[in-house]
């Protein structure tokens, strides 16, 4: 009759004879290493998500040339633009491609201070050494309009992409009080080319109001379809349509400045 024999490896034998304190320390070290590995994997995944792999190479090459004459300034709105917001992804994309890009960084995003926000915008633009294309979203668009009305923006601003301007007079009831200082929306003509992008189901802006803003600002209007507020709550990634709108704006500015479109490529379609 055979009896099974459990052979213990030296490591197992040693582990079973380890004092309880040492065992506990070994387990805690193992847990720490597991947590560290998990964090590294999560960081690696995030890094992959933030690469330019989602943007076709031909678009990246085109924008690198189309935007070469400008510096882009990202102007976020109420509550700022999170890491997954298209504004943040664009900033990372442009930096990776060597396209000059800056960002307006307000002190408190959740409680907009009218004067403070305008002065921060103006100070950021004045640092630019090239003609500036402003890329505004939501309250950031209205901020730009107020700065123009007050005559505070320098002449270096060459154009503006105004995405989903916040209608601070008719916005969501739960948020309208936070943006009251920015009401009413200025309707003065903008002294530079601008493109207003509106969504058909934006809780902050009806298509009718978007067209009204565009008309008074002497800007072109683009219907982006059903994209909500085109912000943090929308899963737009790099928002390729938006990149094409930006290219359209850049080409418009170049035509107005020089009378000629850059000959290397056509406008992105």
Short mmCIF file of C-alpha atoms in Angstrom, two decimals:
data_model
loop_
_atom_site.label_atom_id
_atom_site.label_comp_id
_atom_site.label_asym_id
_atom_site.label_seq_id
_atom_site.Cartn_x
_atom_site.Cartn_y
_atom_site.Cartn_z
CA UNK A 1 0.00 0.00 0.00
CA UNK A 2 1.40 3.35 -1.06
CA UNK A 3 1.22 6.41 1.03
CA UNK A 4 1.31 9.82 -0.59
CA UNK A 5 4.29 11.86 0.44
CA UNK A 6 4.11 15.67 0.38
CA UNK A 7 7.49 16.97 -0.59
CA UNK A 8 8.14 20.44 0.66
CA UNK A 9 10.42 22.76 -1.20
CA UNK A 10 12.95 24.63 0.94
CA UNK A 11 11.03 27.88 0.34
CA UNK A 12 7.75 26.40 1.58
CA UNK A 13 9.40 24.78 4.53
CA UNK A 14 11.10 28.05 5.39
CA UNK A 15 7.87 29.98 5.00
CA UNK A 16 6.04 27.67 7.38
CA UNK A 17 8.72 28.13 10.00
CA UNK A 18 8.82 31.90 9.62
CA UNK A 19 7.83 33.93 12.67
CA UNK A 20 4.35 35.49 12.36
CA UNK A 21 5.77 39.03 12.34
CA UNK A 22 8.05 38.22 9.39
CA UNK A 23 5.15 36.51 7.62
CA UNK A 24 3.01 39.59 8.05
CA UNK A 25 5.78 41.80 6.72
CA UNK A 26 6.24 39.56 3.67
CA UNK A 27 2.51 39.62 2.93
CA UNK A 28 2.37 43.40 3.25
CA UNK A 29 5.34 43.78 0.91
CA UNK A 30 3.64 41.48 -1.58
CA UNK A 31 0.42 43.51 -1.40
CA UNK A 32 2.40 46.72 -1.88
CA UNK A 33 4.09 45.31 -4.98
CA UNK A 34 0.74 44.18 -6.36
CA UNK A 35 -0.74 47.64 -5.85
CA UNK A 36 2.29 49.26 -7.44
CA UNK A 37 2.03 46.96 -10.45
CA UNK A 38 -1.69 47.73 -10.79
CA UNK A 39 -0.97 51.47 -10.74
CA UNK A 40 1.75 51.08 -13.37
CA UNK A 41 -0.63 49.14 -15.61
CA UNK A 42 -3.35 51.77 -15.14
CA UNK A 43 -0.88 54.56 -15.96
CA UNK A 44 0.31 52.68 -19.04
CA UNK A 45 -3.29 52.26 -20.22
CA UNK A 46 -4.00 55.95 -19.68
CA UNK A 47 -0.87 56.87 -21.62
CA UNK A 48 -2.02 54.71 -24.52
CA UNK A 49 -5.41 56.37 -24.47
CA UNK A 50 -3.76 59.78 -24.66
CA UNK A 51 -1.52 59.08 -27.63
CA UNK A 52 -2.26 60.42 -31.08
CA UNK A 53 -3.13 56.94 -32.41
CA UNK A 54 -6.78 57.98 -32.73
CA UNK A 55 -5.88 60.85 -35.07
CA UNK A 56 -5.06 59.80 -38.65
CA UNK A 57 -1.47 60.57 -39.58
CA UNK A 58 -2.47 62.65 -42.61
CA UNK A 59 -4.59 64.94 -40.40
CA UNK A 60 -1.72 65.36 -37.94
CA UNK A 61 0.70 66.23 -40.75
CA UNK A 62 -1.75 68.67 -42.28
CA UNK A 63 -2.46 70.46 -39.00
CA UNK A 64 1.26 70.71 -38.24
CA UNK A 65 1.62 72.84 -41.36
CA UNK A 66 -1.76 74.55 -41.33
CA UNK A 67 -1.28 75.82 -37.77
CA UNK A 68 2.44 76.59 -38.04
CA UNK A 69 1.86 80.34 -38.25
CA UNK A 70 -0.16 80.48 -35.04
CA UNK A 71 -0.12 79.89 -31.32
CA UNK A 72 -3.24 78.23 -29.97
CA UNK A 73 -4.76 79.25 -26.66
CA UNK A 74 -7.20 76.81 -25.04
CA UNK A 75 -9.99 78.62 -23.16
CA UNK A 76 -12.04 76.19 -21.03
CA UNK A 77 -15.42 77.03 -19.55
CA UNK A 78 -17.35 76.38 -16.34
CA UNK A 79 -15.79 73.58 -14.24
CA UNK A 80 -12.79 73.45 -16.59
CA UNK A 81 -11.91 70.76 -19.12
CA UNK A 82 -10.98 67.34 -17.73
CA UNK A 83 -8.14 65.18 -19.06
CA UNK A 84 -10.52 63.33 -21.40
CA UNK A 85 -12.06 66.57 -22.73
CA UNK A 86 -11.24 67.24 -26.38
CA UNK A 87 -9.57 70.55 -25.40
CA UNK A 88 -7.12 68.70 -23.16
CA UNK A 89 -6.49 66.01 -25.76
CA UNK A 90 -5.88 68.66 -28.41
CA UNK A 91 -3.40 70.41 -26.15
CA UNK A 92 -1.45 67.17 -25.69
CA UNK A 93 -1.62 66.47 -29.44
CA UNK A 94 -0.36 69.93 -30.40
CA UNK A 95 2.44 69.81 -27.85
CA UNK A 96 3.54 66.43 -29.18
CA UNK A 97 3.64 67.83 -32.72
CA UNK A 98 5.55 70.97 -31.74
CA UNK A 99 2.62 73.30 -32.40
CA UNK A 100 2.73 76.23 -29.95
CA UNK A 101 -0.20 75.93 -27.55
CA UNK A 102 -1.11 77.57 -24.26
CA UNK A 103 -4.00 77.26 -21.87
CA UNK A 104 -5.96 79.67 -19.72
CA UNK A 105 -5.78 78.39 -16.14
CA UNK A 106 -8.37 79.97 -13.89
CA UNK A 107 -7.95 79.88 -10.12
CA UNK A 108 -11.37 78.39 -9.34
CA UNK A 109 -13.21 76.67 -12.17
CA UNK A 110 -16.41 75.92 -10.29
CA UNK A 111 -17.03 79.51 -9.14
CA UNK A 112 -16.24 81.85 -12.03
CA UNK A 113 -15.17 85.36 -11.04
CA UNK A 114 -15.92 87.74 -13.90
CA UNK A 115 -13.05 90.21 -13.53
CA UNK A 116 -10.53 87.58 -12.46
CA UNK A 117 -11.37 85.31 -15.38
CA UNK A 118 -11.06 88.11 -17.93
CA UNK A 119 -7.71 89.29 -16.57
CA UNK A 120 -6.35 85.73 -16.63
CA UNK A 121 -7.44 85.32 -20.25
CA UNK A 122 -5.85 88.61 -21.29
CA UNK A 123 -2.60 87.87 -19.42
CA UNK A 124 -2.33 84.46 -21.09
CA UNK A 125 -2.89 85.89 -24.59
CA UNK A 126 -0.33 88.66 -24.03
CA UNK A 127 2.38 86.05 -23.42
CA UNK A 128 2.01 84.73 -26.96
CA UNK A 129 4.70 85.55 -29.50
CA UNK A 130 2.70 84.58 -32.60
CA UNK A 131 -0.75 85.40 -33.96
CA UNK A 132 -3.22 83.68 -31.65
CA UNK A 133 -6.10 81.35 -32.42
CA UNK A 134 -8.41 81.09 -29.42
CA UNK A 135 -10.10 77.73 -28.86
CA UNK A 136 -12.99 78.40 -26.51
CA UNK A 137 -15.63 76.15 -25.05
CA UNK A 138 -18.85 76.98 -23.20
CA UNK A 139 -18.34 79.87 -20.76
CA UNK A 140 -14.87 80.33 -22.27
CA UNK A 141 -16.54 81.56 -25.49
CA UNK A 142 -18.63 84.10 -23.59
CA UNK A 143 -15.49 85.18 -21.72
CA UNK A 144 -13.81 85.91 -25.04
CA UNK A 145 -16.83 87.96 -26.18
CA UNK A 146 -16.73 90.00 -22.96
CA UNK A 147 -12.99 90.65 -23.33
CA UNK A 148 -13.60 91.90 -26.88
CA UNK A 149 -16.44 94.15 -25.75
CA UNK A 150 -14.22 95.70 -23.07
CA UNK A 151 -11.40 96.20 -25.56
CA UNK A 152 -8.95 94.13 -23.54
CA UNK A 153 -7.73 91.55 -26.05
CA UNK A 154 -4.51 92.48 -27.88
CA UNK A 155 -4.35 92.73 -31.65
CA UNK A 156 -2.40 89.48 -31.76
CA UNK A 157 -5.69 87.52 -31.62
CA UNK A 158 -6.18 86.39 -35.23
CA UNK A 159 -9.27 84.18 -34.89
CA UNK A 160 -11.45 82.13 -32.55
CA UNK A 161 -13.10 78.73 -32.58
CA UNK A 162 -16.12 79.12 -30.29
CA UNK A 163 -17.57 75.74 -29.37
CA UNK A 164 -20.97 75.51 -27.64
CA UNK A 165 -21.03 79.04 -26.20
CA UNK A 166 -22.88 78.99 -22.88
CA UNK A 167 -26.15 80.88 -23.08
CA UNK A 168 -25.79 82.34 -19.59
CA UNK A 169 -29.24 83.91 -19.85
CA UNK A 170 -31.08 80.64 -20.57
CA UNK A 171 -28.84 77.85 -19.25
CA UNK A 172 -29.72 74.94 -16.93
CA UNK A 173 -31.54 76.16 -13.82
CA UNK A 174 -29.18 74.42 -11.40
CA UNK A 175 -26.14 76.22 -12.85
CA UNK A 176 -27.46 79.57 -14.03
CA UNK A 177 -26.64 81.33 -10.75
CA UNK A 178 -22.97 80.40 -11.05
CA UNK A 179 -22.61 82.29 -14.33
CA UNK A 180 -24.90 85.25 -13.57
CA UNK A 181 -21.98 87.69 -13.58
CA UNK A 182 -21.42 86.92 -17.29
CA UNK A 183 -24.98 87.80 -18.28
CA UNK A 184 -26.05 89.11 -20.71
CA UNK A 185 -24.04 87.57 -23.51
CA UNK A 186 -22.21 90.36 -25.41
CA UNK A 187 -23.44 90.76 -28.98
CA UNK A 188 -20.67 93.04 -30.23
CA UNK A 189 -19.07 92.13 -33.55
CA UNK A 190 -15.75 90.31 -33.17
CA UNK A 191 -12.75 92.02 -34.83
CA UNK A 192 -11.34 88.72 -36.10
CA UNK A 193 -12.65 85.68 -38.02
CA UNK A 194 -14.60 83.28 -35.83
CA UNK A 195 -16.42 79.99 -36.14
CA UNK A 196 -19.34 79.19 -33.82
CA UNK A 197 -20.03 75.48 -33.38
CA UNK A 198 -23.44 74.47 -32.02
CA UNK A 199 -25.09 71.17 -31.09
CA UNK A 200 -28.72 70.26 -31.67
CA UNK A 201 -29.26 68.91 -28.15
CA UNK A 202 -27.14 71.23 -26.01
CA UNK A 203 -28.78 72.03 -22.64
CA UNK A 204 -26.79 75.27 -22.54
CA UNK A 205 -27.50 76.54 -26.05
CA UNK A 206 -30.32 76.17 -28.55
CA UNK A 207 -29.49 76.16 -32.25
CA UNK A 208 -31.52 79.35 -32.65
CA UNK A 209 -29.45 81.17 -30.03
CA UNK A 210 -26.23 79.76 -31.48
CA UNK A 211 -27.13 81.22 -34.86
CA UNK A 212 -28.03 84.52 -33.19
CA UNK A 213 -24.64 84.69 -31.48
CA UNK A 214 -22.85 83.87 -34.74
CA UNK A 215 -24.76 86.55 -36.64
CA UNK A 216 -24.03 89.29 -34.10
CA UNK A 217 -20.41 88.23 -33.68
CA UNK A 218 -20.00 88.28 -37.48
CA UNK A 219 -18.95 84.64 -37.29
CA UNK A 220 -19.72 81.55 -39.36
CA UNK A 221 -21.98 78.91 -37.85
CA UNK A 222 -21.42 75.15 -37.98
CA UNK A 223 -23.99 72.53 -36.95
CA UNK A 224 -22.11 69.77 -35.12
CA UNK A 225 -25.12 67.46 -34.95
CA UNK A 226 -26.34 65.94 -31.68
CA UNK A 227 -23.28 66.25 -29.43
CA UNK A 228 -24.78 67.55 -26.19
CA UNK A 229 -22.73 70.38 -24.72
CA UNK A 230 -19.61 69.05 -26.47
CA UNK A 231 -17.83 68.94 -23.11
CA UNK A 232 -16.80 66.80 -20.16
CA UNK A 233 -19.97 64.71 -20.27
CA UNK A 234 -19.51 63.76 -23.92
CA UNK A 235 -17.26 60.93 -25.07
CA UNK A 236 -15.76 62.68 -28.09
CA UNK A 237 -12.12 61.66 -27.82
CA UNK A 238 -10.03 63.91 -30.06
CA UNK A 239 -13.22 65.10 -31.79
CA UNK A 240 -11.94 64.89 -35.35
CA UNK A 241 -14.77 67.04 -36.69
CA UNK A 242 -13.59 69.79 -34.36
CA UNK A 243 -10.04 69.52 -35.69
CA UNK A 244 -11.44 70.05 -39.19
CA UNK A 245 -13.36 73.10 -37.95
CA UNK A 246 -10.11 74.44 -36.49
CA UNK A 247 -8.33 73.89 -39.79
CA UNK A 248 -11.15 75.71 -41.58
CA UNK A 249 -10.71 78.66 -39.23
CA UNK A 250 -6.95 78.72 -39.76
CA UNK A 251 -7.37 78.72 -43.54
CA UNK A 252 -9.92 81.54 -43.29
CA UNK A 253 -7.51 83.65 -41.25
CA UNK A 254 -4.66 82.99 -43.69
CA UNK A 255 -6.82 83.97 -46.65
CA UNK A 256 -7.88 87.21 -44.97
CA UNK A 257 -4.32 88.04 -43.95
CA UNK A 258 -2.56 87.16 -47.20
CA UNK A 259 -5.30 86.73 -49.79
CA UNK A 260 -3.95 83.26 -50.50
CA UNK A 261 -4.58 79.85 -49.06
CA UNK A 262 -1.50 77.80 -48.22
CA UNK A 263 -0.67 75.89 -51.37
CA UNK A 264 0.69 72.74 -49.74
CA UNK A 265 -2.72 71.23 -49.07
CA UNK A 266 -6.42 71.87 -49.26
CA UNK A 267 -8.59 72.49 -46.26
CA UNK A 268 -9.40 69.28 -44.39
CA UNK A 269 -12.71 67.78 -45.49
#
